[in-house]
Short mmCIF file of C-alpha atoms and ligand atoms in Angstrom, two decimals:
data_model
loop_
_atom_site.label_atom_id
_atom_site.label_comp_id
_atom_site.label_asym_id
_atom_site.label_seq_id
_atom_site.Cartn_x
_atom_site.Cartn_y
_atom_site.Cartn_z
CA UNK A 47 65.83 0.40 -43.64
CA UNK A 48 62.72 -0.48 -45.48
CA UNK A 49 61.21 2.63 -46.90
CA UNK A 50 57.75 1.55 -45.97
CA UNK A 51 58.64 1.64 -42.18
CA UNK A 52 61.00 4.54 -42.74
CA UNK A 53 58.45 7.30 -41.70
CA UNK A 54 56.79 5.25 -38.82
CA UNK A 55 60.25 4.59 -37.37
CA UNK A 56 61.46 8.15 -37.73
CA UNK A 57 61.76 10.55 -34.84
CA UNK A 58 59.72 13.09 -36.54
CA UNK A 59 56.66 10.76 -36.49
CA UNK A 60 57.18 9.94 -32.88
CA UNK A 61 57.37 13.78 -32.04
CA UNK A 62 54.14 14.21 -34.01
CA UNK A 63 52.40 11.37 -32.18
CA UNK A 64 53.41 12.85 -28.76
CA UNK A 65 52.22 16.30 -29.73
CA UNK A 66 48.88 14.94 -30.96
CA UNK A 67 48.57 12.98 -27.72
CA UNK A 68 49.39 16.09 -25.67
CA UNK A 69 46.97 18.09 -27.66
CA UNK A 70 44.01 15.73 -27.84
CA UNK A 71 43.93 14.18 -24.35
CA UNK A 72 43.51 17.44 -22.43
CA UNK A 73 40.91 18.55 -25.00
CA UNK A 74 38.90 15.35 -24.44
CA UNK A 75 39.14 15.69 -20.63
CA UNK A 76 38.01 19.40 -20.90
CA UNK A 77 35.06 18.46 -23.07
CA UNK A 78 33.84 15.70 -20.78
CA UNK A 79 34.14 18.06 -17.76
CA UNK A 80 32.07 20.73 -19.51
CA UNK A 81 29.45 18.25 -20.44
CA UNK A 82 29.25 16.87 -16.93
CA UNK A 83 29.23 20.10 -15.20
CA UNK A 84 26.46 21.35 -17.62
CA UNK A 85 24.47 18.28 -16.79
CA UNK A 86 24.83 18.71 -12.95
CA UNK A 87 23.89 22.28 -13.34
CA UNK A 88 20.77 21.63 -15.45
CA UNK A 89 19.56 18.90 -13.17
CA UNK A 90 19.93 20.93 -10.13
CA UNK A 91 18.22 23.87 -11.69
CA UNK A 92 15.43 21.75 -12.79
CA UNK A 93 15.07 20.09 -9.30
CA UNK A 94 15.11 23.57 -7.60
CA UNK A 95 12.28 24.83 -9.91
CA UNK A 96 10.22 21.67 -9.31
CA UNK A 97 10.84 21.96 -5.58
CA UNK A 98 9.58 25.62 -5.60
CA UNK A 99 6.41 24.62 -7.59
CA UNK A 100 5.79 21.80 -5.09
CA UNK A 101 6.08 24.08 -2.15
CA UNK A 102 3.48 26.34 -3.54
CA UNK A 103 1.42 23.29 -4.42
CA UNK A 104 1.58 21.79 -0.93
CA UNK A 105 0.36 25.09 0.55
CA UNK A 106 -2.62 25.08 -1.69
CA UNK A 107 -3.28 21.41 -0.94
CA UNK A 108 -3.41 22.23 2.70
CA UNK A 109 -5.57 25.22 2.20
CA UNK A 110 -8.12 23.31 0.12
CA UNK A 111 -7.86 20.42 2.43
CA UNK A 112 -7.10 18.19 -0.59
CA UNK A 113 -5.77 15.35 1.42
CA UNK A 114 -9.11 14.82 3.12
CA UNK A 115 -10.99 15.45 -0.11
CA UNK A 116 -8.93 14.94 -3.31
CA UNK A 117 -11.64 16.07 -5.69
CA UNK A 118 -10.82 19.81 -6.10
CA UNK A 119 -11.19 20.77 -9.77
CA UNK A 120 -8.72 23.62 -9.45
CA UNK A 121 -6.03 21.54 -7.80
CA UNK A 122 -6.39 18.55 -10.09
CA UNK A 123 -6.12 21.07 -13.12
CA UNK A 124 -2.95 22.51 -11.60
CA UNK A 125 -1.40 19.06 -10.95
CA UNK A 126 -2.10 17.85 -14.45
CA UNK A 127 -0.71 21.30 -15.77
CA UNK A 128 2.43 20.83 -13.70
CA UNK A 129 2.97 17.31 -14.80
CA UNK A 130 2.56 18.25 -18.37
CA UNK A 131 4.86 21.18 -18.16
CA UNK A 132 7.60 18.88 -16.84
CA UNK A 133 6.54 15.85 -18.72
CA UNK A 134 6.40 14.01 -15.42
CA UNK A 135 4.20 12.35 -12.98
CA UNK A 136 2.94 13.38 -9.63
CA UNK A 137 1.66 11.19 -6.84
CA UNK A 138 0.15 12.26 -3.52
CA UNK A 139 0.38 9.92 -0.57
CA UNK A 140 -1.47 10.41 2.65
CA UNK A 141 -0.64 9.50 6.14
CA UNK A 142 -1.75 5.98 5.77
CA UNK A 143 0.77 5.66 2.86
CA UNK A 144 -2.10 5.42 0.41
CA UNK A 145 -1.91 7.06 -2.94
CA UNK A 146 -4.84 9.45 -3.15
CA UNK A 147 -3.80 10.97 -6.49
CA UNK A 148 -1.84 9.80 -9.45
CA UNK A 149 -1.69 12.05 -12.50
CA UNK A 150 -1.34 8.80 -14.59
CA UNK A 151 -4.29 7.28 -12.72
CA UNK A 152 -2.48 3.96 -12.39
CA UNK A 153 -1.43 3.64 -8.77
CA UNK A 154 -4.38 5.44 -7.23
CA UNK A 155 -5.65 3.66 -4.16
CA UNK A 156 -2.56 1.54 -3.76
CA UNK A 157 -0.06 1.78 -1.02
CA UNK A 158 3.26 3.39 -1.34
CA UNK A 159 5.76 2.40 1.40
CA UNK A 160 9.00 3.20 -0.37
CA UNK A 161 12.08 4.25 1.67
CA UNK A 162 11.92 7.77 0.47
CA UNK A 163 8.30 8.25 1.48
CA UNK A 164 8.77 6.72 4.92
CA UNK A 165 11.77 8.98 5.67
CA UNK A 166 9.82 11.98 4.42
CA UNK A 167 7.08 11.38 6.81
CA UNK A 168 9.48 10.81 9.63
CA UNK A 169 11.96 13.68 9.13
CA UNK A 170 9.77 16.05 7.20
CA UNK A 171 12.60 16.63 4.73
CA UNK A 172 12.38 16.44 0.99
CA UNK A 173 14.67 14.32 -1.13
CA UNK A 174 15.73 14.22 -4.60
CA UNK A 175 17.56 11.73 -6.78
CA UNK A 176 18.53 11.77 -10.35
CA UNK A 177 18.32 8.50 -12.43
CA UNK A 178 20.75 9.30 -15.24
CA UNK A 179 20.22 5.95 -17.09
CA UNK A 180 16.36 6.25 -17.27
CA UNK A 181 16.58 10.09 -17.57
CA UNK A 182 14.47 11.24 -14.78
CA UNK A 183 14.60 13.17 -11.51
CA UNK A 184 12.53 11.65 -8.65
CA UNK A 185 11.72 13.95 -5.65
CA UNK A 186 9.70 13.59 -2.47
CA UNK A 187 8.30 16.65 -0.99
CA UNK A 188 6.43 16.68 2.50
CA UNK A 189 3.13 18.44 2.84
CA UNK A 190 3.39 19.76 6.32
CA UNK A 191 1.61 22.11 8.76
CA UNK A 192 3.35 24.08 11.50
CA UNK A 193 1.55 23.98 14.86
CA UNK A 194 3.20 25.65 17.86
CA UNK A 195 6.71 25.29 16.20
CA UNK A 196 6.09 21.50 15.63
CA UNK A 197 6.13 20.24 12.26
CA UNK A 198 3.26 17.84 11.25
CA UNK A 199 3.67 15.88 8.01
CA UNK A 200 0.22 15.34 6.53
CA UNK A 201 1.18 13.89 3.28
CA UNK A 202 3.95 13.39 0.62
CA UNK A 203 4.16 14.65 -2.92
CA UNK A 204 6.09 12.01 -5.16
CA UNK A 205 7.20 13.71 -8.29
CA UNK A 206 9.14 12.28 -11.22
CA UNK A 207 10.32 14.62 -13.93
CA UNK A 208 11.71 13.71 -17.17
CA UNK A 209 15.19 14.98 -18.15
CA UNK A 210 14.85 14.15 -21.76
CA UNK A 211 15.33 17.79 -22.80
CA UNK A 212 18.61 18.14 -20.79
CA UNK A 213 19.90 14.85 -22.45
CA UNK A 214 19.01 16.19 -25.83
CA UNK A 215 20.96 19.44 -25.04
CA UNK A 216 23.85 17.29 -23.79
CA UNK A 217 23.86 15.32 -27.15
CA UNK A 218 24.04 18.53 -29.08
CA UNK A 219 26.84 19.74 -26.94
CA UNK A 220 28.73 16.43 -27.23
CA UNK A 221 28.36 16.63 -31.02
CA UNK A 222 29.68 20.14 -31.12
CA UNK A 223 32.47 19.08 -28.77
CA UNK A 224 33.32 16.19 -31.01
CA UNK A 225 33.65 18.35 -34.09
CA UNK A 226 35.78 20.85 -32.21
CA UNK A 227 37.95 17.91 -31.16
CA UNK A 228 38.36 16.71 -34.70
CA UNK A 229 39.31 20.17 -35.78
CA UNK A 230 41.96 20.38 -32.98
CA UNK A 231 43.18 16.92 -33.92
CA UNK A 232 43.81 17.90 -37.56
CA UNK A 233 45.40 21.14 -36.62
CA UNK A 234 47.64 19.53 -34.00
CA UNK A 235 48.57 16.78 -36.64
CA UNK A 236 49.57 19.47 -39.20
CA UNK A 237 51.25 21.68 -36.63
CA UNK A 238 53.05 18.64 -35.14
CA UNK A 239 54.22 17.38 -38.65
CA UNK A 240 55.72 20.87 -39.24
CA UNK A 241 57.13 21.34 -35.87
CA UNK A 242 58.67 17.99 -35.79
CA UNK A 243 60.16 18.70 -39.12
CA UNK A 244 61.82 21.97 -37.83
CA UNK A 245 62.97 20.15 -34.68
CA UNK A 246 64.63 17.44 -36.74
CA UNK A 247 66.25 19.73 -39.15
CA UNK A 248 69.75 19.76 -37.39
CA UNK A 249 69.83 15.99 -37.56
CA UNK A 250 69.19 16.06 -41.22
CA UNK A 251 72.03 18.57 -41.47
CA UNK A 252 74.41 16.04 -39.70
CA UNK A 253 73.41 13.32 -42.10
CA UNK A 254 73.97 15.68 -45.02
CA UNK A 255 77.36 16.74 -43.85
CA UNK A 256 78.45 13.10 -43.10
CA UNK A 257 77.26 12.17 -46.63
CA UNK A 258 79.20 15.15 -48.09
CA UNK A 259 82.35 13.81 -46.54
CA UNK A 260 81.72 10.16 -47.67
CA UNK A 261 81.14 11.42 -51.23
CA UNK A 262 84.28 13.49 -51.15
CA UNK A 263 82.69 16.84 -51.59
CA UNK A 264 84.16 17.98 -48.21
CA UNK A 265 87.25 17.16 -46.32
CA UNK A 266 87.01 19.33 -43.16
CA UNK A 267 85.53 18.44 -39.78
CA UNK A 268 81.72 18.89 -39.60
CA UNK A 269 80.03 21.30 -37.16
CA UNK A 270 76.31 21.38 -36.47
CA UNK A 271 76.17 23.35 -33.21
CA UNK A 272 72.34 23.80 -33.24
CA UNK A 273 71.75 21.23 -30.45
CA UNK A 274 73.98 19.79 -27.65
CA UNK A 275 72.94 16.47 -29.12
CA UNK A 276 74.11 17.28 -32.63
CA UNK A 277 77.26 18.81 -31.31
CA UNK A 278 77.99 15.58 -29.44
CA UNK A 279 77.48 13.53 -32.57
CA UNK A 280 79.51 15.71 -34.78
CA UNK A 281 82.31 15.76 -32.18
CA UNK A 282 82.28 11.99 -32.03
CA UNK A 283 82.19 11.84 -35.71
CA UNK A 284 85.16 14.22 -36.12
CA UNK A 285 87.15 12.17 -33.69
CA UNK A 286 86.45 9.14 -35.81
CA UNK A 287 87.27 10.99 -38.94
CA UNK A 288 90.64 11.92 -37.39
CA UNK A 289 91.31 8.51 -36.51
CA UNK A 290 90.55 7.22 -40.10
CA UNK A 291 92.72 10.09 -41.54
CA UNK A 292 95.63 9.31 -39.34
CA UNK A 293 95.25 5.62 -40.18
CA UNK A 294 95.28 6.42 -43.73
CA UNK A 295 98.33 8.56 -43.37
CA UNK A 296 100.24 5.91 -41.52
CA UNK A 297 99.15 3.40 -44.17
CA UNK A 298 100.53 5.67 -46.87
CA UNK A 299 103.70 6.29 -44.94
CA UNK A 300 104.15 2.58 -44.44
CA UNK A 301 103.70 1.89 -48.08
CA UNK A 302 106.25 4.53 -49.12
CA UNK A 303 108.74 3.24 -46.36
CA UNK A 304 108.33 -0.27 -47.56
CA UNK A 305 108.91 0.70 -51.15
CA UNK A 306 111.94 2.67 -50.11
CA UNK A 307 113.35 -0.09 -48.05
CA UNK A 308 112.86 -2.70 -50.70
CA UNK A 309 114.41 -0.42 -53.33
CA UNK A 310 117.64 0.19 -51.44
CA UNK A 311 119.10 -3.31 -51.75
CA UNK A 312 117.88 -3.33 -55.40
CA UNK A 313 119.74 -0.08 -56.20
CA UNK A 314 122.94 -1.43 -54.64
CA UNK A 315 122.67 -4.66 -56.57
CA UNK A 316 122.02 -2.60 -59.80
CA UNK A 317 125.15 -0.44 -59.16
CA UNK A 318 127.31 -3.52 -58.53
CA UNK A 319 125.97 -5.39 -61.49
CA UNK A 320 126.30 -2.27 -63.77
CA UNK A 321 129.91 -1.64 -62.84
CA UNK A 322 130.69 -5.39 -63.65
CA UNK A 323 128.89 -5.23 -67.03
CA UNK A 324 130.50 -1.83 -67.98
CA UNK A 325 134.01 -3.15 -67.50
CA UNK A 326 136.04 -5.22 -70.00
CA UNK A 327 138.37 -7.91 -68.73
CA UNK A 328 137.15 -7.76 -65.17
CA UNK A 329 139.48 -9.76 -62.96
CA UNK A 330 137.86 -12.77 -61.45
CA UNK A 331 138.56 -11.60 -57.82
CA UNK A 332 136.56 -8.52 -58.46
CA UNK A 333 133.78 -10.63 -59.92
CA UNK A 334 133.69 -12.80 -56.75
CA UNK A 335 133.85 -9.73 -54.50
CA UNK A 336 130.93 -8.05 -56.21
CA UNK A 337 128.99 -11.23 -56.38
CA UNK A 338 129.31 -11.63 -52.66
CA UNK A 339 128.08 -8.09 -52.20
CA UNK A 340 125.12 -8.78 -54.38
CA UNK A 341 124.29 -11.93 -52.46
CA UNK A 342 124.34 -9.87 -49.21
CA UNK A 343 121.97 -7.42 -50.73
CA UNK A 344 119.55 -10.35 -51.70
CA UNK A 345 119.82 -11.63 -48.18
CA UNK A 346 118.92 -8.33 -46.85
CA UNK A 347 115.94 -8.03 -49.21
CA UNK A 348 114.87 -11.37 -48.13
CA UNK A 349 115.04 -10.39 -44.37
CA UNK A 350 112.98 -7.24 -45.00
CA UNK A 351 110.23 -9.23 -46.78
CA UNK A 352 110.22 -11.90 -44.11
CA UNK A 353 109.92 -9.32 -41.34
CA UNK A 354 107.10 -7.46 -43.28
CA UNK A 355 105.09 -10.59 -43.72
CA UNK A 356 105.48 -11.42 -40.05
CA UNK A 357 104.26 -8.01 -39.10
CA UNK A 358 101.30 -8.13 -41.51
CA UNK A 359 100.36 -11.52 -40.11
CA UNK A 360 100.50 -10.09 -36.52
CA UNK A 361 98.26 -7.17 -37.53
CA UNK A 362 95.60 -9.58 -38.44
CA UNK A 363 93.94 -9.37 -35.08
CA UNK A 364 93.83 -11.93 -32.17
CA UNK A 365 91.79 -14.54 -34.19
CA UNK A 366 94.90 -16.38 -35.16
CA UNK A 367 96.53 -16.64 -31.69
CA UNK A 368 97.45 -20.09 -30.63
CA UNK A 369 97.02 -20.04 -26.89
CA UNK A 370 98.57 -22.80 -24.75
CA UNK A 371 99.76 -23.14 -21.23
CA UNK A 372 103.40 -22.67 -21.57
CA UNK A 373 106.45 -22.78 -19.01
CA UNK A 374 107.97 -19.40 -19.45
CA UNK A 375 111.25 -20.35 -17.66
CA UNK A 376 111.84 -23.00 -20.32
CA UNK A 377 110.87 -20.70 -23.09
CA UNK A 378 113.44 -18.06 -22.03
CA UNK A 379 116.11 -20.67 -21.71
CA UNK A 380 115.59 -21.84 -25.18
CA UNK A 381 115.75 -18.28 -26.55
CA UNK A 382 119.03 -17.66 -24.83
CA UNK A 383 120.43 -20.95 -26.06
CA UNK A 384 119.69 -20.11 -29.75
CA UNK A 385 121.21 -16.64 -29.33
CA UNK A 386 124.26 -17.67 -27.42
CA UNK A 387 126.48 -18.21 -30.50
CA UNK A 388 125.78 -14.66 -31.72
CA UNK A 389 126.64 -13.23 -28.24
CA UNK A 390 129.82 -15.33 -28.08
CA UNK A 391 131.16 -13.60 -31.29
CA UNK A 392 131.27 -10.29 -29.34
CA UNK A 393 132.12 -11.98 -26.03
CA UNK A 394 128.97 -10.95 -24.45
CA UNK A 395 127.82 -12.59 -21.35
CA UNK A 396 124.16 -13.90 -21.47
CA UNK A 397 122.51 -14.20 -17.99
CA UNK A 398 119.10 -15.52 -17.14
CA UNK A 399 117.59 -14.78 -13.67
CA UNK A 400 114.35 -16.81 -12.94
CA UNK A 401 112.81 -15.66 -9.59
CA UNK A 402 110.07 -18.38 -9.68
CA UNK A 403 108.65 -20.88 -11.95
CA UNK A 404 105.99 -19.36 -14.23
CA UNK A 405 103.32 -20.96 -16.35
CA UNK A 406 101.17 -18.69 -18.51
CA UNK A 407 98.62 -18.93 -21.35
CA UNK A 408 100.30 -17.56 -24.41
CA UNK A 409 101.04 -18.10 -28.10
CA UNK A 410 104.48 -19.64 -27.84
CA UNK A 411 105.66 -18.84 -31.34
CA UNK A 412 104.68 -15.22 -31.10
CA UNK A 413 105.98 -14.58 -27.65
CA UNK A 414 109.21 -16.32 -28.56
CA UNK A 415 109.55 -13.85 -31.61
CA UNK A 416 108.86 -10.87 -29.39
CA UNK A 417 111.38 -11.72 -26.71
CA UNK A 418 114.01 -12.98 -29.24
CA UNK A 419 113.95 -9.65 -30.90
CA UNK A 420 114.60 -7.91 -27.55
CA UNK A 421 117.53 -10.12 -26.60
CA UNK A 422 118.87 -9.95 -30.30
CA UNK A 423 118.90 -6.12 -30.07
CA UNK A 424 120.49 -6.23 -26.65
CA UNK A 425 123.38 -8.26 -28.26
CA UNK A 426 123.47 -6.32 -31.52
CA UNK A 427 123.59 -2.89 -29.94
CA UNK A 428 126.01 -3.94 -27.33
CA UNK A 429 129.73 -3.33 -26.91
CA UNK A 430 132.48 -5.91 -26.95
CA UNK A 431 132.75 -7.96 -23.58
CA UNK A 432 129.38 -6.62 -22.47
CA UNK A 433 126.55 -8.38 -20.70
CA UNK A 434 122.79 -8.94 -21.26
CA UNK A 435 120.65 -9.91 -18.30
CA UNK A 436 117.18 -11.45 -18.91
CA UNK A 437 114.96 -11.79 -15.76
CA UNK A 438 111.66 -13.32 -15.15
CA UNK A 439 109.20 -12.63 -12.24
CA UNK A 440 105.49 -12.86 -11.56
CA UNK A 441 102.71 -11.92 -9.25
CA UNK A 442 99.16 -13.36 -9.07
CA UNK A 443 98.14 -11.66 -12.19
CA UNK A 444 101.08 -10.91 -14.55
CA UNK A 445 104.48 -12.15 -15.35
CA UNK A 446 107.39 -9.81 -16.04
CA UNK A 447 110.38 -10.15 -18.37
CA UNK A 448 113.08 -7.67 -18.44
CA UNK A 449 115.92 -7.54 -20.93
CA UNK A 450 118.72 -5.35 -19.75
CA UNK A 451 122.04 -4.72 -21.58
CA UNK A 452 125.33 -2.83 -21.07
CA UNK A 453 125.13 -1.44 -24.60
CA UNK A 454 125.32 2.03 -26.12
CA UNK A 455 121.70 3.08 -25.18
CA UNK A 456 119.11 4.92 -27.13
CA UNK A 457 119.22 8.77 -27.46
CA UNK A 458 116.33 10.53 -25.70
CA UNK A 459 114.68 11.87 -28.78
CA UNK A 460 114.74 8.48 -30.39
CA UNK A 461 113.03 6.65 -27.49
CA UNK A 462 109.48 7.53 -28.66
CA UNK A 463 110.11 6.28 -32.18
CA UNK A 464 111.91 2.97 -31.79
CA UNK A 465 108.67 0.91 -31.95
CA UNK A 466 107.77 2.51 -35.34
CA UNK A 467 108.22 0.42 -38.36
CA UNK A 468 111.39 0.88 -40.12
CA UNK A 469 112.77 3.28 -37.38
CA UNK A 470 116.43 2.84 -36.79
CA UNK A 471 118.32 5.27 -34.39
CA UNK A 472 121.26 5.82 -36.75
CA UNK A 473 120.52 5.19 -40.34
CA UNK A 474 124.21 5.45 -41.23
CA UNK A 475 124.87 2.56 -38.82
CA UNK A 476 122.55 0.46 -40.70
CA UNK A 477 125.35 -0.77 -42.95
CA UNK A 478 127.44 -1.45 -39.88
CA UNK A 479 124.90 -3.35 -37.80
CA UNK A 480 122.35 -4.93 -39.98
CA UNK A 481 118.63 -4.86 -39.33
CA UNK A 482 115.28 -3.85 -40.84
CA UNK A 483 113.92 -1.45 -38.22
CA UNK A 484 110.86 -3.90 -38.07
CA UNK A 485 111.90 -5.97 -35.02
CA UNK A 486 110.48 -3.74 -32.18
CA UNK A 487 107.26 -3.20 -34.22
CA UNK A 488 106.86 -7.01 -34.38
CA UNK A 489 107.67 -7.26 -30.66
CA UNK A 490 105.16 -4.72 -29.63
CA UNK A 491 102.40 -6.16 -31.90
CA UNK A 492 102.91 -9.60 -30.35
CA UNK A 493 102.84 -8.20 -26.95
CA UNK A 494 99.73 -6.24 -27.52
CA UNK A 495 97.94 -9.35 -28.83
CA UNK A 496 98.61 -10.87 -25.40
CA UNK A 497 97.06 -7.72 -23.77
CA UNK A 498 100.38 -6.96 -22.37
CA UNK A 499 102.51 -3.92 -22.07
CA UNK A 500 106.19 -2.88 -23.00
CA UNK A 501 108.28 -0.04 -21.51
CA UNK A 502 111.89 0.99 -22.22
CA UNK A 503 114.41 2.81 -20.20
CA UNK A 504 117.72 3.77 -21.58
CA UNK A 505 120.73 5.89 -20.96
CA UNK A 506 123.27 6.63 -23.59
CA UNK A 507 126.63 4.91 -22.98
CA UNK A 508 125.17 2.96 -20.11
CA UNK A 509 122.60 0.49 -21.37
CA UNK A 510 118.95 -0.13 -22.17
CA UNK A 511 116.22 -2.05 -20.27
CA UNK A 512 113.09 -3.24 -21.84
CA UNK A 513 110.29 -4.42 -19.41
CA UNK A 514 107.47 -6.61 -20.66
CA UNK A 515 104.35 -7.36 -18.76
CA UNK A 516 101.89 -10.12 -19.90
CA UNK A 517 98.75 -11.41 -18.18
CA UNK A 518 99.11 -15.03 -16.78
CA UNK A 519 95.73 -15.98 -18.18
CA UNK A 520 94.63 -14.97 -21.61
CA UNK A 521 91.45 -12.87 -21.84
CA UNK A 522 89.74 -12.90 -25.09
N1 LIG B 197 118.93 -2.70 -26.77
C1 LIG B 197 119.09 -1.65 -27.49
N2 LIG B 197 120.09 -0.88 -27.36
C2 LIG B 197 120.34 0.31 -28.14
N3 LIG B 197 119.50 0.57 -29.17
C3 LIG B 197 118.47 -0.21 -29.39
C4 LIG B 197 118.27 -1.40 -28.70
N4 LIG B 197 117.19 -1.92 -29.24
C5 LIG B 197 116.62 -1.27 -30.18
N5 LIG B 197 117.61 -0.18 -30.43
C6 LIG B 197 117.33 0.76 -31.47
O1 LIG B 197 116.04 0.79 -31.98
C7 LIG B 197 116.08 0.57 -33.37
C8 LIG B 197 114.87 -0.30 -33.83
O2 LIG B 197 115.07 -1.57 -33.30
P1 LIG B 197 114.38 -2.73 -34.26
O3 LIG B 197 112.98 -2.40 -34.44
O4 LIG B 197 114.65 -4.07 -33.51
O5 LIG B 197 115.14 -2.66 -35.58
P2 LIG B 197 116.56 -3.19 -36.04
O6 LIG B 197 117.10 -4.03 -34.97
O7 LIG B 197 116.23 -4.21 -37.21
O8 LIG B 197 117.36 -2.16 -36.41
C9 LIG B 197 117.37 -0.13 -33.58
O9 LIG B 197 117.83 0.19 -34.89
C10 LIG B 197 118.35 0.62 -32.57
O10 LIG B 197 118.77 1.85 -33.02
MG1 LIG B 198 115.96 -5.59 -33.98
#
């Protein structure tokens, strides 16, 4: 990870951003809401005040009959005072829609037939609108008389009032709001940074614990139970650690087994050679006998090394599988043909039962090795005049090979171990029946590479049956 992006990519940074977001967005919304409601309130208060003033004014106008004679000094004075106070403009329109008074003296004498004025004459109701952009409130207020419960609109007051002051107050309010927002942002950032740090601490603990194990400071399982998540991570890690440890153990065990197995023939050879060297005038017959024994030990050593190499090659993953479409019936027949001479020595009957023709995608060499080992065992661990029956069957997905014998069987407590490398049921027999204890390990590896399965059933003094199941088509 590039250190420049490290912080930006970190969960801590993300938590911080989320907190800032959660902190700032509502603050902005609240600030906007406060400013808006202040504006509404200020505008409606202003409108209410102006409306009251206008009601008083319209009564005065009627009393002074200003509409008929718009020259009254007192009223004009009051009008200009009012328009000054609100920094606005007042127009008075008579029943003919003619402007009879304009505090700006611009539109006097002109006609004013705006929608608001017309509806004011018709309904006798005042109207008010707020032009936010140009910052003024515009109102129309009817000047009306009441005669026998009937309202008569005599004229209309048109007032526009500036809202500059309100806007100025809002600007101040907004500035203060912005300052507060900035303070909140800084506080939330700092708080978020610290909080995110605290929240992330258990993860840092996990990393530290794993590093300690990697550096060899610690050997035990790690435990960070602060969060469910960290617990899951450490549990998974401990499982992996367990696997690594057991792999390491089995590797060590394998190495020590190999050394031991390779040493045994050497020790025998040494003993044989020493006894020849230590004697004077050794008869030639003894020489020949001991030399024969030494040759046998060399053969044995050779066999162990060959089997080991085979096993190591098989362990090197499926990459070097050589998959072909192979006729399994022919393959089995060939295996039996090759082993027949060995079976004949013990007068063992070798039978092949094929229930149907089977073609499958397999690695011919490796599968031949696997099945040969099984049949060879069935002959080796059999009794004189016994039998070995190999059968082949298939369904739409798998083919099945079973190797059954009439041999001495495998003791129950050994069954779970026979696939282990170098495991032989009766070590003392190993001189009697030769073998390396690697055959079944090789068989199992080869079958696993084909994504197959192998099972064994055995009864002492009755016989053993190995069942192999392999998919007809090879799946990578
Ligand atoms: N068909 C069988 N009948 C009885 N015992 C068997 C049979 N196959 C295997 N075994 C036992 O399992 C052990 C492991 O077999 P294997 O791995 O082939 O090694 P090896 O044949 O070299 O001894 C054998 O030593 C033998 O004791
Ligand atoms: Mg064997």
